[in-house]
Amino acid sequence: MSSAIEVRRLGPEDWQLYRRVRLAALKEAPYAFGSTYEREAQAPESRWRQTLVDRARFVAEVDGVVAGTVSGGDGDATGAAAMTAMWVDPRFRRQGVGGVLVLHLIRWARSARYDQMFLWVTDVNANAERLYERNGFVSTGAVQEIRPGELEHEMSRKL
Ligand SMILES: CC(C)(COP(=O)(O)OP(=O)(O)OC[C@H]1O[C@@H](n2cnc3c(N)ncnc32)[C@H](O)[C@@H]1OP(=O)(O)O)[C@@H](O)C(=O)NCCC(=O)NCCS
């Protein structure tokens, strides 16, 4: 029998859990994120608490074990949401956790009355790009340099 994937939103009181998951993500998949492990490992408790207020941050759990995370917040344009900080622990990949997190974030954004969602994906990250395409995201054509010589491109979908 396959295990259920449950998604829950974290609050400031969960800052230690979020810190552990976020640092694991930055360490395991540095190619996927603009930030770095070294930078975020230095952040004080107050900063972690604030980050859980500034954005809606979710974890997916399988049998009570944290398997992945995603965040949502305001995008740049009016009415637009941004999806950020997506990561699934390698032990839980290719089991649908990423898909569940994307769908959960879309539901969250609709209920928060956003009408469009944007995200950035690095050009080396074909796994993530496929996940987003499968869930209705298309490239907007916008490209930016995330690190010297390394590009990321923007994707979006209507909600
Ligand atoms: C990108 C990422 C989030 C995908 O997470 P995931 O949980 O593996 O995603 P899913 O399981 O929903 O889908 C991944 C693949 O598994 C397949 N899959 C899903 N459920 C499956 C199942 N039960 N059995 C077999 N395959 C399955 C999907 O069809 C998909 O296949 P494809 O990529 O070959 O098209 C994950 O690889 C990751 O965390 N990467 C590093 C961090 C990162 O890139 N973050 C994104 C920043 S923009």
Coordinates of C-alpha atoms and ligand atoms in Angstrom, one line a residue:
M1 CA 0.0 0.0 0.0
S2 CA 1.5 3.4 -0.9
S3 CA 1.8 6.0 1.9
A4 CA -0.3 9.1 2.0
I5 CA 1.5 12.4 1.4
E6 CA 0.2 15.1 3.7
V7 CA 1.0 18.8 3.4
R8 CA 0.9 21.3 6.3
R9 CA 1.7 24.9 6.6
L10 CA 4.4 25.9 9.1
G11 CA 4.3 28.9 11.5
P12 CA 7.0 30.8 13.3
E13 CA 7.0 28.2 16.1
D14 CA 8.2 25.7 13.5
W15 CA 11.4 27.6 12.8
Q16 CA 13.8 24.9 13.8
L17 CA 12.1 22.3 11.6
Y18 CA 12.1 24.8 8.7
R19 CA 15.7 25.6 9.3
R20 CA 16.7 22.0 9.2
V21 CA 14.7 21.3 6.0
R22 CA 15.9 24.5 4.2
L23 CA 19.6 23.9 5.1
A24 CA 19.3 20.3 3.9
A25 CA 17.9 21.6 0.6
L26 CA 20.6 24.1 0.1
K27 CA 23.3 21.6 0.9
E28 CA 21.9 18.8 -1.3
A29 CA 20.8 20.9 -4.4
P30 CA 23.0 24.1 -4.5
Y31 CA 22.4 24.2 -8.3
A32 CA 18.7 24.8 -7.8
F33 CA 18.7 27.9 -5.6
G34 CA 19.9 31.5 -5.7
S35 CA 20.8 31.4 -2.0
T36 CA 23.5 29.3 -0.4
Y37 CA 23.9 27.0 2.6
E38 CA 26.8 29.2 3.9
R39 CA 24.6 32.3 3.9
E40 CA 21.5 30.9 5.5
A41 CA 23.3 28.8 8.1
Q42 CA 24.4 32.1 9.7
A43 CA 20.9 33.4 10.1
P44 CA 19.6 34.0 13.7
E45 CA 16.4 32.6 15.1
S46 CA 14.6 35.9 14.5
R47 CA 15.3 35.7 10.8
W48 CA 13.9 32.2 10.5
R49 CA 10.8 33.2 12.4
Q50 CA 10.3 36.2 10.1
T51 CA 10.8 34.1 7.0
L52 CA 7.8 31.9 8.2
V53 CA 5.7 35.1 8.5
D54 CA 6.8 36.7 5.2
R55 CA 5.8 33.7 3.1
A56 CA 3.5 30.7 3.3
R57 CA 5.8 27.8 3.9
F58 CA 4.7 24.2 3.6
V59 CA 6.2 20.8 4.3
A60 CA 5.0 17.5 2.8
E61 CA 5.2 14.5 5.1
V62 CA 5.1 10.8 4.4
D63 CA 4.2 8.7 7.5
G64 CA 5.1 11.8 9.6
V65 CA 8.6 12.2 8.1
V66 CA 9.3 15.5 6.3
A67 CA 9.8 14.6 2.6
G68 CA 9.8 18.0 0.9
T69 CA 8.9 21.7 1.1
V70 CA 7.6 24.6 -1.0
S71 CA 6.8 28.3 -0.4
G72 CA 4.5 30.8 -1.7
G73 CA 4.2 34.6 -1.5
D74 CA 3.6 37.8 -3.4
G75 CA 5.1 37.9 -6.9
D76 CA 6.3 41.1 -8.6
A77 CA 3.0 41.9 -10.5
T78 CA -0.3 42.8 -9.0
G79 CA -2.4 39.6 -8.4
A80 CA 0.6 37.4 -9.0
A81 CA 2.0 34.8 -6.6
A82 CA 5.5 33.4 -6.6
M83 CA 6.4 29.8 -6.0
T84 CA 9.8 29.4 -4.4
A85 CA 12.1 27.1 -2.3
M86 CA 10.8 23.8 -3.8
W87 CA 12.7 20.8 -2.7
V88 CA 12.1 17.1 -2.2
D89 CA 14.4 14.9 -0.1
P90 CA 16.2 12.5 -2.5
R91 CA 14.9 9.6 -0.5
F92 CA 11.4 10.6 -1.5
R93 CA 11.8 11.6 -5.1
R94 CA 9.8 10.1 -8.0
Q95 CA 6.9 9.2 -5.7
G96 CA 4.7 12.2 -6.5
V97 CA 5.7 14.4 -3.6
G98 CA 6.8 17.3 -5.9
G99 CA 3.5 17.1 -7.8
V100 CA 1.5 17.2 -4.5
L101 CA 3.5 20.3 -3.4
V102 CA 2.8 22.1 -6.7
L103 CA -0.9 21.3 -6.6
H104 CA -1.1 22.4 -2.9
L105 CA 0.6 25.7 -3.7
I106 CA -1.8 26.3 -6.6
R107 CA -4.8 25.7 -4.2
W108 CA -3.3 28.0 -1.6
A109 CA -2.7 30.7 -4.2
R110 CA -6.3 30.4 -5.5
S111 CA -7.7 30.7 -2.0
A112 CA -5.6 33.7 -1.4
R113 CA -7.2 35.3 -4.6
Y114 CA -4.0 35.4 -6.7
D115 CA -4.8 34.9 -10.4
Q116 CA -1.3 34.0 -11.7
M117 CA 1.7 32.2 -10.4
F118 CA 5.4 32.7 -11.4
L119 CA 8.6 30.8 -10.6
W120 CA 12.2 30.7 -11.6
V121 CA 14.1 27.6 -12.6
T122 CA 17.8 27.2 -13.3
D123 CA 18.7 26.1 -16.8
V124 CA 20.5 23.0 -15.5
N125 CA 17.4 21.8 -13.6
A126 CA 15.5 19.6 -16.2
N127 CA 13.7 17.6 -13.4
A128 CA 12.1 20.7 -11.9
E129 CA 11.3 22.1 -15.3
R130 CA 9.4 18.9 -16.3
L131 CA 7.5 19.0 -13.0
Y132 CA 6.3 22.5 -13.6
E133 CA 5.4 21.8 -17.3
R134 CA 3.4 18.8 -16.2
N135 CA 1.5 21.2 -14.0
G136 CA 0.6 23.8 -16.6
F137 CA 3.6 26.2 -16.3
V138 CA 5.1 27.6 -19.5
S139 CA 8.2 29.8 -20.0
T140 CA 7.6 33.5 -20.0
G141 CA 10.8 34.2 -22.0
A142 CA 12.4 36.1 -19.1
V143 CA 15.9 35.0 -18.3
Q144 CA 18.4 36.2 -15.6
E145 CA 21.8 35.4 -14.4
I146 CA 21.7 33.6 -11.0
R147 CA 25.4 33.1 -10.7
P148 CA 28.2 34.2 -13.0
G149 CA 27.7 32.2 -16.2
E150 CA 24.6 30.4 -14.9
L151 CA 21.1 31.4 -16.1
E152 CA 17.6 30.8 -14.7
H153 CA 14.4 31.3 -16.6
E154 CA 10.9 32.3 -15.5
M155 CA 7.8 30.2 -15.9
S156 CA 4.1 31.0 -15.1
R157 CA 0.6 29.8 -15.3
K158 CA -2.9 31.2 -14.8
L159 CA -4.7 30.1 -11.7
Ligands
LIG1 C1 12.3 18.8 -8.9 C2 11.9 18.0 -7.6 C3 11.2 18.9 -6.7 C4 10.8 16.9 -8.1 O1 10.3 16.2 -6.9 P1 9.7 14.8 -7.0 O2 9.0 14.5 -5.7 O3 10.7 13.8 -7.5 O4 8.6 15.0 -8.1 P2 7.5 14.0 -8.6 O5 7.7 12.6 -8.0 O6 6.1 14.6 -8.5 O7 7.9 13.8 -10.2 C5 9.2 13.4 -10.6 C6 9.1 12.3 -11.6 O8 8.7 11.1 -10.9 C7 7.6 10.5 -11.6 N1 6.7 9.9 -10.6 C8 5.8 10.5 -9.8 N2 5.2 9.5 -9.0 C9 5.7 8.3 -9.4 C10 5.5 7.0 -8.9 N3 4.6 6.7 -8.0 N4 6.3 6.0 -9.5 C11 7.2 6.3 -10.5 N5 7.4 7.6 -10.9 C12 6.7 8.6 -10.4 C13 7.0 11.7 -12.3 O9 6.2 11.3 -13.4 C14 8.2 12.5 -12.7 O10 8.8 11.9 -13.8 P3 9.7 12.7 -14.9 O11 10.5 13.7 -14.1 O12 10.6 11.7 -15.5 O13 8.8 13.4 -15.8 C15 13.1 17.2 -7.0 O14 13.8 16.5 -7.9 C16 14.0 18.2 -6.2 O15 13.8 18.5 -5.1 N6 15.1 18.6 -6.9 C17 16.2 19.4 -6.3 C18 15.7 20.8 -5.8 C19 15.0 21.5 -7.0 O16 15.3 21.3 -8.1 N7 14.0 22.4 -6.6 C20 13.3 23.2 -7.6 C21 13.9 24.5 -7.7 S1 13.1 25.5 -9.0

